[in-house]
Short mmCIF file of C-alpha atoms in Angstrom, two decimals:
data_model
loop_
_atom_site.label_atom_id
_atom_site.label_comp_id
_atom_site.label_asym_id
_atom_site.label_seq_id
_atom_site.Cartn_x
_atom_site.Cartn_y
_atom_site.Cartn_z
CA UNK A 2 -24.46 -49.72 -84.01
CA UNK A 3 -27.75 -51.00 -82.65
CA UNK A 4 -27.13 -49.57 -79.44
CA UNK A 5 -26.31 -46.07 -80.55
CA UNK A 6 -29.68 -45.83 -82.78
CA UNK A 7 -31.94 -45.10 -79.64
CA UNK A 8 -32.80 -41.52 -79.35
CA UNK A 9 -32.43 -39.29 -76.27
CA UNK A 10 -31.12 -36.02 -75.04
CA UNK A 11 -27.43 -34.96 -75.78
CA UNK A 12 -26.25 -36.16 -72.43
CA UNK A 13 -27.16 -39.70 -73.38
CA UNK A 14 -24.79 -40.15 -76.32
CA UNK A 15 -22.63 -43.07 -76.51
CA UNK A 16 -19.68 -41.19 -78.10
CA UNK A 17 -17.32 -43.62 -79.86
CA UNK A 18 -18.19 -46.51 -77.93
CA UNK A 19 -18.36 -49.67 -79.97
CA UNK A 20 -21.30 -51.95 -79.48
CA UNK A 21 -18.87 -54.62 -79.09
CA UNK A 22 -17.65 -53.06 -75.92
CA UNK A 23 -21.16 -54.25 -74.38
CA UNK A 24 -22.72 -57.45 -73.75
CA UNK A 25 -24.15 -59.08 -77.11
CA UNK A 26 -27.19 -60.77 -74.78
CA UNK A 27 -29.28 -59.60 -72.05
CA UNK A 28 -32.59 -60.95 -70.30
CA UNK A 29 -35.56 -59.79 -72.18
CA UNK A 30 -39.05 -58.10 -70.67
CA UNK A 31 -40.29 -58.26 -68.31
CA UNK A 32 -37.98 -57.25 -65.40
CA UNK A 33 -39.27 -57.29 -61.95
CA UNK A 34 -36.91 -55.48 -59.48
CA UNK A 35 -36.28 -54.85 -55.90
CA UNK A 36 -34.36 -51.50 -55.13
CA UNK A 37 -34.55 -48.29 -53.02
CA UNK A 38 -35.84 -45.32 -54.99
CA UNK A 39 -35.86 -41.58 -54.55
CA UNK A 40 -38.31 -39.92 -56.52
CA UNK A 41 -39.60 -36.17 -56.76
CA UNK A 42 -41.43 -34.09 -59.25
CA UNK A 43 -40.07 -30.63 -61.02
CA UNK A 44 -42.01 -28.15 -62.90
CA UNK A 45 -41.17 -28.22 -66.53
CA UNK A 46 -39.54 -25.42 -68.50
CA UNK A 47 -40.30 -24.08 -72.01
CA UNK A 48 -37.48 -26.14 -73.18
CA UNK A 49 -38.03 -29.39 -71.36
CA UNK A 50 -37.16 -32.01 -74.20
CA UNK A 51 -38.79 -35.29 -75.16
CA UNK A 52 -38.09 -37.69 -77.74
CA UNK A 53 -42.05 -37.94 -78.64
CA UNK A 54 -43.35 -37.25 -82.02
CA UNK A 55 -43.79 -33.53 -82.63
CA UNK A 56 -47.57 -32.41 -81.71
CA UNK A 57 -47.72 -35.19 -78.90
CA UNK A 58 -48.31 -32.68 -75.94
CA UNK A 59 -46.38 -30.31 -74.09
CA UNK A 60 -45.09 -31.74 -70.54
CA UNK A 61 -47.03 -31.01 -67.27
CA UNK A 62 -44.33 -32.28 -65.07
CA UNK A 63 -41.06 -34.23 -64.85
CA UNK A 64 -40.82 -37.25 -62.81
CA UNK A 65 -37.14 -37.40 -61.66
CA UNK A 66 -35.71 -40.63 -59.81
CA UNK A 67 -32.21 -41.81 -58.43
CA UNK A 68 -32.80 -45.75 -57.69
CA UNK A 69 -30.51 -47.93 -55.96
CA UNK A 70 -31.19 -51.83 -57.79
CA UNK A 71 -30.67 -54.56 -55.31
CA UNK A 72 -32.07 -57.20 -57.05
CA UNK A 73 -32.50 -57.44 -60.95
CA UNK A 74 -31.97 -59.62 -63.86
CA UNK A 75 -28.57 -58.51 -64.21
CA UNK A 76 -27.56 -58.01 -60.81
CA UNK A 77 -27.29 -54.66 -58.75
CA UNK A 78 -26.88 -51.49 -60.08
CA UNK A 79 -27.40 -47.61 -59.91
CA UNK A 80 -29.69 -45.22 -61.98
CA UNK A 81 -30.74 -41.67 -62.81
CA UNK A 82 -33.78 -40.78 -64.78
CA UNK A 83 -36.06 -37.98 -65.98
CA UNK A 84 -39.22 -38.59 -67.81
CA UNK A 85 -41.75 -35.71 -68.68
CA UNK A 86 -45.34 -36.27 -68.23
CA UNK A 87 -47.72 -35.44 -70.98
CA UNK A 88 -51.48 -35.56 -71.67
CA UNK A 89 -52.09 -37.84 -74.34
CA UNK A 90 -55.94 -37.84 -74.98
CA UNK A 91 -57.65 -38.33 -71.58
CA UNK A 92 -54.80 -40.03 -70.20
CA UNK A 93 -51.19 -39.36 -68.91
CA UNK A 94 -47.92 -40.99 -70.45
CA UNK A 95 -44.36 -40.38 -69.49
CA UNK A 96 -41.58 -40.27 -72.04
CA UNK A 97 -37.80 -40.92 -70.99
CA UNK A 98 -35.12 -38.96 -72.72
CA UNK A 99 -32.49 -39.23 -70.17
CA UNK A 100 -31.51 -42.26 -68.04
CA UNK A 101 -28.37 -43.22 -66.72
CA UNK A 102 -26.84 -46.45 -65.08
CA UNK A 103 -23.39 -47.97 -63.80
CA UNK A 104 -24.35 -51.28 -65.38
CA UNK A 105 -23.12 -52.46 -69.00
CA UNK A 106 -25.81 -55.28 -69.07
CA UNK A 107 -28.33 -52.88 -67.60
CA UNK A 108 -27.41 -50.23 -70.57
CA UNK A 109 -27.76 -52.91 -73.26
CA UNK A 110 -31.21 -54.28 -71.60
CA UNK A 111 -32.66 -50.65 -71.50
CA UNK A 112 -31.73 -50.06 -75.04
CA UNK A 113 -32.93 -53.12 -76.46
CA UNK A 114 -35.74 -54.06 -74.53
CA UNK A 115 -37.45 -50.81 -74.21
CA UNK A 116 -35.58 -48.07 -76.49
CA UNK A 117 -34.56 -46.45 -73.28
CA UNK A 118 -31.31 -44.35 -73.89
CA UNK A 119 -29.25 -45.37 -70.95
CA UNK A 120 -25.47 -44.31 -70.86
CA UNK A 121 -23.07 -44.96 -68.10
CA UNK A 122 -22.52 -42.87 -65.44
CA UNK A 123 -20.38 -43.04 -61.88
CA UNK A 124 -22.53 -43.20 -58.57
CA UNK A 125 -21.82 -42.00 -54.97
CA UNK A 126 -23.73 -42.06 -51.88
CA UNK A 127 -26.42 -44.42 -50.38
CA UNK A 128 -30.21 -43.68 -50.74
CA UNK A 129 -30.59 -46.00 -47.80
CA UNK A 130 -28.92 -44.09 -45.59
CA UNK A 131 -30.77 -40.67 -46.50
CA UNK A 132 -27.58 -38.66 -47.56
CA UNK A 133 -26.27 -37.10 -50.80
CA UNK A 134 -26.06 -39.04 -53.79
CA UNK A 135 -24.27 -38.25 -57.10
CA UNK A 136 -24.36 -39.06 -60.45
CA UNK A 137 -21.46 -38.04 -62.94
CA UNK A 138 -21.19 -39.00 -66.71
CA UNK A 139 -18.19 -41.29 -67.88
CA UNK A 140 -18.93 -41.04 -71.31
CA UNK A 141 -20.03 -38.96 -74.06
CA UNK A 142 -21.28 -35.58 -72.85
CA UNK A 143 -20.07 -34.45 -69.66
CA UNK A 144 -22.79 -33.93 -66.85
CA UNK A 145 -23.38 -34.29 -63.37
CA UNK A 146 -26.45 -34.52 -60.78
CA UNK A 147 -26.18 -34.33 -57.00
CA UNK A 148 -29.26 -34.44 -54.66
CA UNK A 149 -28.90 -34.00 -50.82
CA UNK A 150 -32.05 -35.89 -49.19
CA UNK A 151 -33.76 -35.15 -46.05
CA UNK A 152 -36.57 -37.83 -45.14
CA UNK A 153 -38.93 -37.48 -42.47
CA UNK A 154 -42.21 -38.97 -41.31
CA UNK A 155 -43.62 -42.18 -41.11
CA UNK A 156 -43.38 -45.05 -43.92
CA UNK A 157 -46.69 -45.84 -45.84
CA UNK A 158 -47.68 -48.12 -48.45
CA UNK A 159 -47.51 -46.75 -51.94
CA UNK A 160 -48.56 -48.29 -55.57
CA UNK A 161 -48.65 -46.83 -58.76
CA UNK A 162 -49.39 -48.12 -62.76
CA UNK A 163 -48.22 -45.92 -65.56
CA UNK A 164 -47.00 -46.11 -69.12
CA UNK A 165 -44.09 -45.13 -70.86
CA UNK A 166 -44.13 -44.21 -74.55
CA UNK A 167 -40.85 -44.47 -76.34
CA UNK A 168 -39.80 -44.22 -80.07
CA UNK A 169 -37.73 -47.19 -81.33
CA UNK A 170 -34.96 -47.48 -83.50
CA UNK A 171 -37.56 -48.86 -86.25
CA UNK A 172 -39.51 -45.69 -86.20
CA UNK A 173 -42.19 -47.09 -84.35
CA UNK A 174 -43.96 -45.40 -81.11
CA UNK A 175 -44.10 -48.00 -78.38
CA UNK A 176 -45.91 -48.31 -74.89
CA UNK A 177 -44.28 -49.69 -71.89
CA UNK A 178 -46.24 -50.58 -68.91
CA UNK A 179 -45.06 -50.32 -65.56
CA UNK A 180 -45.77 -50.53 -61.84
CA UNK A 181 -43.91 -49.43 -58.87
CA UNK A 182 -45.02 -50.17 -55.24
CA UNK A 183 -43.44 -50.32 -51.84
CA UNK A 184 -43.05 -48.22 -48.28
CA UNK A 185 -42.69 -44.36 -48.82
CA UNK A 186 -41.37 -41.70 -46.49
CA UNK A 187 -41.66 -37.94 -47.38
CA UNK A 188 -38.47 -36.36 -48.42
CA UNK A 189 -37.31 -32.53 -49.52
CA UNK A 190 -34.53 -33.01 -52.10
CA UNK A 191 -32.21 -30.12 -53.08
CA UNK A 192 -30.90 -30.89 -56.41
CA UNK A 193 -27.53 -29.66 -58.33
CA UNK A 194 -27.21 -29.90 -61.97
CA UNK A 195 -24.13 -29.55 -64.15
CA UNK A 196 -24.43 -29.68 -67.90
CA UNK A 197 -24.12 -27.33 -70.99
CA UNK A 198 -26.85 -29.06 -73.03
CA UNK A 199 -30.52 -30.22 -72.16
CA UNK A 200 -29.84 -31.76 -68.75
CA UNK A 201 -30.92 -28.85 -66.83
CA UNK A 202 -34.26 -28.53 -68.59
CA UNK A 203 -35.20 -31.94 -67.33
CA UNK A 204 -33.49 -32.42 -63.70
CA UNK A 205 -34.40 -29.01 -62.38
CA UNK A 206 -31.87 -27.29 -59.81
CA UNK A 207 -33.18 -26.50 -56.65
CA UNK A 208 -35.29 -27.88 -53.69
CA UNK A 209 -38.14 -30.24 -54.74
CA UNK A 210 -40.86 -32.18 -52.61
CA UNK A 211 -40.23 -35.99 -53.07
CA UNK A 212 -40.40 -39.55 -51.80
CA UNK A 213 -38.00 -41.88 -50.31
CA UNK A 214 -39.23 -45.66 -51.22
CA UNK A 215 -37.90 -48.41 -48.98
CA UNK A 216 -38.19 -51.30 -50.26
CA UNK A 217 -39.36 -50.32 -53.68
CA UNK A 218 -40.63 -52.99 -56.23
CA UNK A 219 -40.61 -52.06 -59.72
CA UNK A 220 -41.86 -53.72 -62.70
CA UNK A 221 -41.10 -53.06 -66.48
CA UNK A 222 -43.24 -54.90 -68.70
CA UNK A 223 -42.61 -55.88 -72.40
CA UNK A 224 -43.55 -53.06 -74.96
CA UNK A 225 -46.38 -53.06 -77.16
CA UNK A 226 -48.27 -51.15 -79.89
CA UNK A 227 -49.49 -47.70 -79.03
CA UNK A 228 -52.89 -48.52 -81.23
#
């Protein structure tokens, strides 16, 4: 059960899906992708979860994103994620305890390459048209997230490097270098969340300031030791 060993919040539980339901081999890291992305920050709650070791630090904010991948090593797919940011020493690090896609190859790659706890969902709506987009669980714990988008203003260049820290099934904590670049417009995002478990503490309901990035170039490199 190699895929089930990756840690995440209850909403990322694969349920009783056997590993042999998924592809056995997927492209290794690094991945360089072309996509359209909606990103927004939300304020953490006292109960915002991470999968980092105890004592690592409290989340300072949460990065949320919904992404339409157009070109990847496994083809096009959709994704939603939530990644709290914590202070580690003098630097900021992200941790991703929730991420969902509508692609089985992407699910396997996420769990095997980067210990990202991807789970399957159904997606509706088109980010490029700046309309309402919705993700609904199709396995394990039931949940639903809907985002209504109002983008405005000119598109301006943006670029950001950051690091994700993930615990791997072998017990090691590894860092994953990542980079985003593209052209971004300001956006207002109104978010609705349905779940009886941890997700509302990560993807916070309500009105948030965000960015609609089109095109978005996203790179995720191979994991390496944190020390």
